[in-house]
Each structure stands twice: as structure tokens, then as C-alpha cells.
Short mmCIF file of C-alpha atoms and ligand atoms in Angstrom, two decimals:
data_model
loop_
_atom_site.label_atom_id
_atom_site.label_comp_id
_atom_site.label_asym_id
_atom_site.label_seq_id
_atom_site.Cartn_x
_atom_site.Cartn_y
_atom_site.Cartn_z
CA MET A 403 0.00 0.00 0.00
CA LYS A 404 1.20 3.51 -0.77
CA LEU A 405 1.73 5.99 2.04
CA ILE A 406 0.41 9.54 1.73
CA THR A 407 1.97 11.99 4.18
CA VAL A 408 -0.10 15.10 4.89
CA ILE A 409 1.99 17.97 6.27
CA ILE A 410 -0.06 20.28 8.49
CA PRO A 411 1.63 23.39 9.95
CA ALA A 412 -0.15 24.52 13.09
CA TYR A 413 0.28 27.71 15.07
CA ASN A 414 -2.22 28.27 17.90
CA GLU A 415 -4.81 25.98 16.34
CA GLU A 416 -6.26 24.35 19.49
CA LYS A 417 -9.78 25.29 18.44
CA ALA A 418 -9.49 23.97 14.90
CA LEU A 419 -7.72 20.67 15.63
CA PRO A 420 -10.62 18.54 16.98
CA MET A 421 -12.66 19.23 13.86
CA MET A 422 -9.62 18.59 11.69
CA PHE A 423 -9.12 15.18 13.35
CA THR A 424 -12.68 14.11 12.50
CA ARG A 425 -12.29 15.18 8.90
CA LEU A 426 -8.97 13.32 8.64
CA ASP A 427 -10.57 10.19 10.14
CA ASN A 428 -13.17 10.36 7.40
CA LEU A 429 -10.42 10.67 4.83
CA ILE A 430 -8.89 7.42 6.10
CA LYS A 431 -12.26 5.65 6.14
CA ASN A 432 -13.22 6.75 2.63
CA ASN A 433 -9.87 5.84 1.06
CA PRO A 434 -8.95 2.34 2.22
CA LYS A 435 -6.57 1.85 -0.71
CA TYR A 436 -3.98 4.18 0.85
CA ASP A 437 -2.19 4.57 4.16
CA PHE A 438 -2.21 8.07 5.60
CA GLU A 439 0.25 9.79 7.89
CA PHE A 440 -0.65 13.22 9.29
CA LEU A 441 2.51 15.12 10.07
CA PHE A 442 1.69 18.14 12.22
CA ILE A 443 4.35 20.82 12.63
CA ASN A 444 3.77 22.70 15.85
CA ASP A 445 5.27 26.09 15.09
CA GLY A 446 5.84 27.35 18.63
CA SER A 447 2.15 27.61 19.52
CA ARG A 448 1.35 29.40 22.76
CA ASP A 449 -1.93 27.55 23.34
CA LYS A 450 -2.68 23.84 23.90
CA THR A 451 -1.86 22.76 20.33
CA LEU A 452 1.16 20.66 21.42
CA ASP A 453 -0.77 18.93 24.23
CA ILE A 454 -3.58 18.04 21.85
CA LEU A 455 -1.14 16.65 19.28
CA ARG A 456 0.80 14.68 21.89
CA LYS A 457 -2.33 13.08 23.31
CA ALA A 458 -3.75 12.27 19.90
CA SER A 459 -0.48 10.71 18.73
CA GLU A 460 -0.45 8.34 21.73
CA THR A 461 -3.58 6.55 20.54
CA ASP A 462 -3.73 7.33 16.83
CA PRO A 463 -1.15 5.44 14.69
CA HIS A 464 -1.59 7.95 11.87
CA ILE A 465 -0.43 11.05 13.71
CA SER A 466 3.17 12.27 13.62
CA PHE A 467 4.21 15.58 15.07
CA LEU A 468 7.27 17.75 15.03
CA ASN A 469 7.65 20.41 17.69
CA PHE A 470 9.74 23.48 16.89
CA SER A 471 11.87 25.13 19.57
CA ARG A 472 9.99 28.38 18.87
CA ASN A 473 7.83 30.04 16.20
CA PHE A 474 9.64 30.01 12.85
CA GLY A 475 6.76 30.92 10.53
CA LYS A 476 4.72 28.88 8.12
CA GLU A 477 7.22 28.83 5.24
CA ILE A 478 9.81 27.18 7.49
CA ALA A 479 7.22 24.84 9.02
CA VAL A 480 6.42 23.56 5.54
CA ALA A 481 10.14 23.11 4.83
CA ALA A 482 10.48 21.02 8.00
CA GLY A 483 7.51 18.92 6.90
CA ILE A 484 9.13 18.31 3.52
CA ASP A 485 12.34 17.24 5.28
CA HIS A 486 10.55 14.76 7.55
CA ALA A 487 7.86 13.36 5.23
CA ASN A 488 8.48 9.79 4.07
CA GLY A 489 5.30 9.21 2.09
CA ASP A 490 5.19 8.13 -1.54
CA ALA A 491 3.26 11.35 -2.07
CA VAL A 492 3.17 14.38 0.21
CA VAL A 493 0.28 16.81 0.69
CA ILE A 494 0.60 20.25 2.31
CA MET A 495 -2.52 21.55 4.03
CA ASP A 496 -3.47 24.25 6.56
CA ALA A 497 -4.71 23.27 10.00
CA ASP A 498 -7.49 25.85 10.11
CA GLY A 499 -9.97 24.04 7.86
CA GLN A 500 -9.81 26.59 5.04
CA GLU A 501 -8.41 23.93 2.75
CA PRO A 502 -10.70 20.90 2.57
CA PRO A 503 -8.98 17.53 3.16
CA GLU A 504 -11.88 16.11 1.14
CA LEU A 505 -9.99 17.28 -1.96
CA ILE A 506 -7.00 15.01 -1.27
CA PRO A 507 -8.44 11.89 -3.05
CA GLU A 508 -8.77 13.92 -6.26
CA MET A 509 -5.16 15.08 -5.88
CA ILE A 510 -4.07 11.47 -5.39
CA SER A 511 -5.88 10.37 -8.55
CA TRP A 512 -3.96 12.94 -10.62
CA TRP A 513 -0.72 11.89 -8.98
CA GLU A 514 -1.45 8.28 -9.97
CA LYS A 515 -1.81 9.54 -13.55
CA GLY A 516 1.77 10.79 -13.41
CA TYR A 517 1.63 14.39 -12.17
CA ASP A 518 4.28 15.64 -9.74
CA ASP A 519 2.64 18.77 -8.37
CA VAL A 520 -1.15 18.79 -8.08
CA TYR A 521 -2.09 22.20 -6.72
CA ALA A 522 -5.46 23.52 -5.62
CA LYS A 523 -6.60 26.71 -7.26
CA ARG A 524 -9.11 28.94 -5.43
CA LYS A 525 -12.30 29.46 -7.39
CA THR A 526 -13.72 31.85 -4.86
CA ARG A 527 -11.70 33.60 -2.22
CA ALA A 528 -12.84 34.12 1.33
CA GLU A 529 -10.77 37.31 1.53
CA GLY A 530 -11.78 40.95 1.13
CA TRP A 531 -11.39 43.05 -2.02
CA PHE A 532 -8.29 44.87 -0.78
CA THR A 533 -6.37 41.65 -0.18
CA ARG A 534 -7.50 40.32 -3.54
CA LEU A 535 -6.43 43.49 -5.36
CA THR A 536 -3.00 43.68 -3.74
CA SER A 537 -2.29 40.00 -4.30
CA TRP A 538 -3.35 40.33 -7.96
CA GLY A 539 -0.97 43.28 -8.38
CA TYR A 540 1.80 41.32 -6.74
CA TYR A 541 1.46 38.34 -9.06
CA ARG A 542 1.37 40.57 -12.13
CA THR A 543 4.55 42.33 -10.97
CA ILE A 544 6.50 39.17 -10.17
CA GLN A 545 5.43 37.48 -13.39
CA LEU A 546 6.72 40.44 -15.42
CA MET A 547 10.12 39.92 -13.88
CA THR A 548 10.65 36.21 -14.44
CA ARG A 549 10.36 33.56 -17.10
CA ILE A 550 9.28 30.88 -14.64
CA PRO A 551 5.47 30.63 -14.67
CA ILE A 552 3.94 31.55 -11.30
CA GLN A 553 0.64 29.97 -10.32
CA VAL A 554 -2.03 32.54 -9.53
CA ASP A 555 -4.73 32.09 -6.86
CA THR A 556 -2.99 29.14 -5.31
CA GLY A 557 -1.86 28.71 -1.76
CA ASP A 558 0.39 25.98 -0.45
CA PHE A 559 -2.42 23.40 -0.61
CA ARG A 560 -1.03 20.76 -2.96
CA LEU A 561 0.33 17.28 -3.48
CA PHE A 562 3.92 16.50 -4.40
CA SER A 563 5.34 13.30 -5.84
CA ARG A 564 8.39 11.77 -4.22
CA ARG A 565 10.75 13.25 -6.78
CA ALA A 566 9.29 16.73 -6.31
CA VAL A 567 9.84 16.36 -2.55
CA LEU A 568 13.44 15.30 -3.12
CA ALA A 569 13.88 18.34 -5.38
CA LEU A 570 12.49 20.68 -2.71
CA ARG A 571 14.88 19.26 -0.12
CA GLN A 572 17.75 20.54 -2.23
CA LEU A 573 16.66 24.16 -1.85
CA PRO A 574 18.26 25.30 1.42
CA GLU A 575 17.75 29.06 1.24
CA THR A 576 17.00 30.93 4.45
CA ASP A 577 14.63 33.55 3.05
CA ARG A 578 12.01 31.33 1.56
CA GLN A 579 8.76 31.77 -0.17
CA ASN A 580 7.16 28.42 -0.80
CA LYS A 581 5.18 29.40 -3.82
CA ALA A 582 8.29 30.69 -5.60
CA LEU A 583 10.17 27.49 -4.73
CA PHE A 584 7.28 25.29 -5.86
CA SER A 585 7.24 27.10 -9.19
CA TRP A 586 11.00 26.90 -9.54
CA ILE A 587 11.30 23.10 -9.32
CA GLY A 588 9.09 22.67 -12.39
CA TYR A 589 7.97 19.07 -13.16
CA LYS A 590 4.51 18.13 -14.34
CA LYS A 591 1.95 20.43 -12.73
CA LYS A 592 -1.81 20.07 -12.62
CA SER A 593 -4.31 22.50 -11.14
CA ILE A 594 -7.64 21.54 -9.61
CA ASP A 595 -10.32 23.99 -8.49
CA PHE A 596 -11.64 24.37 -4.99
CA GLU A 597 -13.76 26.73 -2.94
CA GLN A 598 -11.77 28.33 -0.16
CA GLN A 599 -13.63 28.07 3.11
CA LYS A 600 -13.79 30.44 6.05
CA ARG A 601 -11.46 29.86 8.98
CA VAL A 602 -13.10 27.54 11.54
CA ALA A 603 -11.75 29.41 14.52
CA GLY A 604 -9.27 32.11 15.41
CA LYS A 605 -8.12 34.63 12.85
CA SER A 606 -5.60 34.82 10.05
CA ARG A 607 -2.12 35.95 11.05
CA TRP A 608 -1.69 37.80 7.79
CA SER A 609 -1.87 41.50 8.35
CA PHE A 610 -1.26 43.90 5.47
CA TRP A 611 2.33 44.52 6.60
CA LYS A 612 3.10 40.83 6.85
CA ARG A 613 1.78 40.37 3.34
CA LEU A 614 3.87 43.28 2.08
CA ASN A 615 6.97 41.81 3.68
CA LEU A 616 6.20 38.42 2.18
CA ALA A 617 5.79 40.07 -1.22
CA ILE A 618 9.17 41.82 -0.98
CA ASP A 619 10.75 38.55 0.21
CA GLY A 620 9.12 36.74 -2.67
CA ILE A 621 10.42 39.13 -5.29
CA THR A 622 13.94 39.54 -3.92
CA SER A 623 14.43 35.83 -3.26
CA PHE A 624 13.16 34.91 -6.69
CA THR A 625 14.70 37.41 -9.09
CA ILE A 626 17.32 40.14 -9.33
CA ALA A 627 15.14 42.08 -11.79
CA PRO A 628 14.75 45.09 -9.40
CA LEU A 629 18.52 45.68 -9.61
CA ARG A 630 18.24 45.80 -13.38
CA LEU A 631 15.28 48.16 -12.99
CA ALA A 632 17.36 50.53 -10.83
CA THR A 633 20.07 50.55 -13.50
CA MET A 634 17.55 51.30 -16.21
CA ALA A 635 15.98 54.12 -14.19
CA GLY A 636 19.45 55.61 -13.77
CA VAL A 637 20.16 55.41 -17.51
CA LEU A 638 16.78 56.96 -18.29
CA VAL A 639 17.24 59.91 -15.90
CA ALA A 640 20.81 60.50 -17.11
CA PHE A 641 19.60 60.52 -20.71
CA ALA A 642 16.83 63.02 -19.92
CA ALA A 643 19.39 65.24 -18.14
CA PHE A 644 21.68 65.08 -21.17
CA VAL A 645 18.87 66.15 -23.53
CA TYR A 646 18.03 69.00 -21.19
CA ILE A 647 21.63 70.21 -21.12
CA VAL A 648 21.67 70.31 -24.92
CA VAL A 649 18.44 72.34 -24.86
CA VAL A 650 19.93 74.77 -22.33
CA ILE A 651 23.07 75.29 -24.43
CA ILE A 652 21.03 75.94 -27.57
CA GLN A 653 18.87 78.40 -25.66
CA TYR A 654 22.01 80.16 -24.39
CA PHE A 655 23.56 80.65 -27.80
CA THR A 656 20.35 81.54 -29.65
CA GLY A 657 19.39 84.02 -26.98
CA ILE A 658 16.00 82.48 -26.23
CA SER A 659 15.03 83.66 -22.78
CA ARG A 660 14.99 80.95 -20.11
CA ALA A 661 12.73 80.85 -17.07
CA GLU A 662 14.93 80.86 -13.98
CA GLY A 663 13.39 78.78 -11.28
CA TYR A 664 14.27 77.88 -7.76
CA SER A 665 11.25 75.62 -7.38
CA THR A 666 11.96 73.54 -10.50
CA LEU A 667 15.51 73.03 -9.28
CA LEU A 668 14.27 71.85 -5.93
CA ALA A 669 11.78 69.47 -7.55
CA VAL A 670 14.47 67.89 -9.72
CA VAL A 671 16.88 67.51 -6.81
CA LEU A 672 14.21 65.88 -4.66
CA PHE A 673 13.15 63.60 -7.50
CA LEU A 674 16.71 62.43 -8.11
CA GLY A 675 17.32 62.05 -4.38
CA GLY A 676 14.26 59.83 -4.17
CA ILE A 677 15.38 57.65 -7.05
CA GLN A 678 18.83 57.29 -5.53
CA LEU A 679 17.37 56.25 -2.19
CA ILE A 680 15.16 53.65 -3.86
CA GLY A 681 18.20 52.31 -5.70
CA LEU A 682 20.16 52.10 -2.46
CA GLY A 683 17.22 50.38 -0.75
CA ILE A 684 17.04 47.77 -3.48
CA ILE A 685 20.77 47.08 -3.24
CA GLY A 686 20.37 46.90 0.54
CA GLU A 687 17.63 44.27 0.24
CA TYR A 688 19.95 42.00 -1.70
CA ILE A 689 22.91 42.63 0.59
CA GLY A 690 20.68 41.74 3.54
CA ARG A 691 19.81 38.53 1.79
CA ILE A 692 23.47 37.71 1.24
CA PHE A 693 24.08 38.45 4.93
CA ASN A 694 21.33 36.06 6.03
CA GLU A 695 22.47 33.37 3.65
CA THR A 696 26.17 33.55 4.57
CA LYS A 697 25.41 32.95 8.23
CA GLY A 698 24.57 29.39 7.20
CA ARG A 699 22.24 28.78 10.12
CA PRO A 700 19.89 25.82 10.17
CA LEU A 701 16.38 26.67 8.97
CA TYR A 702 14.74 25.49 12.19
CA LEU A 703 15.40 23.70 15.45
CA VAL A 704 13.39 20.67 16.49
CA GLU A 705 12.40 20.19 20.12
CA ARG A 706 10.76 16.79 19.60
CA PHE A 707 9.75 14.53 16.74
CA HIS A 708 7.22 11.74 17.01
CA ARG A 709 6.83 9.50 13.98
CA ALA A 710 3.47 7.77 13.53
CA LYS A 711 3.39 3.98 13.82
CA ILE A 712 2.09 3.67 10.29
CA ALA A 713 4.99 5.69 8.88
CA ARG A 714 7.54 3.69 10.89
CA GLU A 715 6.15 0.43 9.52
CA HIS A 716 6.37 1.79 6.00
CA SER A 717 10.02 2.73 6.26
CA GLU A 718 10.86 -0.63 7.89
CA LYS A 719 9.17 -2.43 5.01
CA LYS A 720 11.05 -0.30 2.50
CA SER A 721 14.46 -0.95 4.05
CA LYS A 722 13.69 -4.69 4.19
CA GLU A 723 12.83 -4.66 0.51
CA LEU A 724 16.13 -2.92 -0.20
CA ASP A 725 18.06 -5.57 1.78
CA GLN A 726 16.63 -8.45 -0.25
N1 UDP B 985 0.96 28.95 10.62
C1 UDP B 985 2.20 28.51 11.09
N2 UDP B 985 3.08 29.43 11.61
C2 UDP B 985 2.79 30.76 11.67
C3 UDP B 985 1.54 31.20 11.17
C4 UDP B 985 0.67 30.28 10.66
O1 UDP B 985 2.50 27.32 11.03
O2 UDP B 985 3.63 31.52 12.16
C5 UDP B 985 -0.01 27.95 10.06
C6 UDP B 985 -1.42 28.09 10.59
O3 UDP B 985 -1.61 27.32 11.77
C7 UDP B 985 -2.25 27.55 9.45
C8 UDP B 985 -1.44 27.95 8.22
O4 UDP B 985 -0.12 28.19 8.68
O5 UDP B 985 -2.35 26.13 9.48
C9 UDP B 985 -2.02 29.17 7.53
O6 UDP B 985 -2.09 30.26 8.43
P1 UDP B 985 -3.23 31.36 8.37
O7 UDP B 985 -4.56 30.70 8.37
O8 UDP B 985 -2.95 32.34 9.44
O9 UDP B 985 -2.95 32.02 6.96
P2 UDP B 985 -4.01 32.26 5.76
O10 UDP B 985 -4.87 31.02 5.64
O11 UDP B 985 -4.77 33.46 6.12
O12 UDP B 985 -3.12 32.44 4.56
MG1 MG B 986 -5.91 30.12 6.91
#
């Protein structure tokens, strides 16, 4: 039997977990042809999330959990899941119930047909218009800057084949944005539609500023196009200045009267100052990234890892097969 590992990052999800357990039980019952392992990543929750996971894993042979030493953020939690998932296929899913586990069988069926990355695409979004508008703008911008196709209206909810998982494990960067990494690895991709649901409990941790930061991280970790943009802006401004100088000289020699202006001078100086600061900021972003990367720190620290019985049996069977 094939093992499907479902990675579920959880940060303060005590209210959502009981309902998630029932839905996952149904998943097992309705799909007897597969073994399921549910690998929860407790990302430094401050509520009872860890207690609930520990208790559930004592009786339920399907539940694995990995406890971080502190909160590292969802992107890192997913990376840890990818590192620890042994399934033949691996699904990434939120703990809050916004992404329906009922969609997993459909993902599996596409995987069986040979796809490596089956990702869920939101048909309707449970978010407000402002979030939708800014995220649309973001995708347009990033897509203009890169040749790699970026999937729009997708979250991290998806299934990866074994080889896609092995590919993702080779991407060790510190400043990560999952979606960019998932696009980068390539392989055969397939999108399926789903309706995004409302959060069961609690509220989303994504404020506008967090989103903005994620967007900047996404762009700067994915492409160096902004550096090129700064160069081009510089060339453009220098060219305009050159043309203006020629005009001034002609005016001087032909005796055409010129308007003398203190305010225009100030405007130009401020404009150029602004462009220079933006250029410096962009360079700074990339230097900061180099700084983070050169430290060579581990992505996360694990406090405890419990592997589900079902997953242990699978790896024992696999190593026995290899011995024969
Ligand atoms: N999450 C996490 N670490 C964090 C924040 C969130 O592991 O620091 C988990 C959270 O428990 C949930 C998923 O990531 O399972 C998505 O989080 P959230 O619902 O806040 O984001 P949204 O659905 O609004 O994108
Ligand atoms: Mg959510």
C-alpha cells in the first residue's frame, strides 16, 4: 500500500484541531486503498496545540508531530515537513480548515496519472477586495520579472510526488517563499479547483504589513530584476538630463530667454534624491539577503519529533525490501 503523508503546519490551532481530526478520520475511512500519515508541525504555539497533538499521537497510529523550539513561521514549518515526510506522495494543508482535506483523493488520482505537483486553485476567495487586489498586483509584478510561470490564486495546498519532494529538499535558502520554490522546481503540474472556506476558529495571522513583507521577500528571493530596474531608471534619468543640457546650451547661444526657477531646481533635486534612495534600498535588500544566507544557520530547530506507527512500519518495510 502507498503511504500519503499530509503535512499540516499549526500555530495556535487548538480550536481547529478537533474538527480537523474528525475530517482526517473520514479521509482514512473513505480511502482504504492508501495509508495516511498526518505530520503536524507545531510552530511554537502558545496555546494547547502541542498537548492536543501529543495526546492524539499516543492513541492514533496515523499522527506524527514535530515540535519546533519556537515560532519560525509557516514557510519554514512547511520546509520542515518536507524534510521529515516519508510518504510516496506528500500533501501540504493548513490546520485551520480553510483547505478541505476532502480534496485530497482527487489530488491522489492525478498523482497516480503521473503528475508531480497537483495544486489547488481557489475558485472563490474568502478574503476581502483589498487583499485580492494587492495580491493580484503582486502576481502581475512578479510574473513580469521572471520567465518561470507563477501559479495565480494558489496557496500551499497541494500534493507533491516523491521526486518533487526530493527536489524541494535541495533548496536550502534561508529567506524562503514556498510558492516561488514550488514554481521553480518545475515538473509536471496540474491544477484543480476548490472553494476556499472560512477559517473555523481564530483569525488569520496575515496583516497587510506581513503580506507586504512576504511580497518583498518573494520578489527579492526569486529574481534580481529590481537591480536591473534601478540601473535602467538611472540610464533613463541621465539621458533626460543630457537632452536637457543640450536644450539649455542651444537656448544660451540663440538668446531664447529661459525661465529661472528655484522651485523647479528643488523638484528635480528631490526627485533624483528619491530615485537614488530607492536604488540604495534595493541594493540593501539583496545585501541583507546575502548576509542572512552567509550565516549558514539551520532553517529550524526541532524540540521533539514523534513518527506515527504507520509511517515507521512503511520505512521498515522499504528498508527490508532494499536488503533483499
Ligand atoms: N501557521 C504557522 N506558523 C505561523 C503562522 C501560521 O504554522 O507563524 C499555520 C497556521 O496554523 C495555518 C497555516 O499556517 O495552518 C495558515 O495560516 P493562516 O490561516 O494564518 O494564513 P491564511 O490562511 O490566512 O493564509
Ligand atoms: Mg488560513
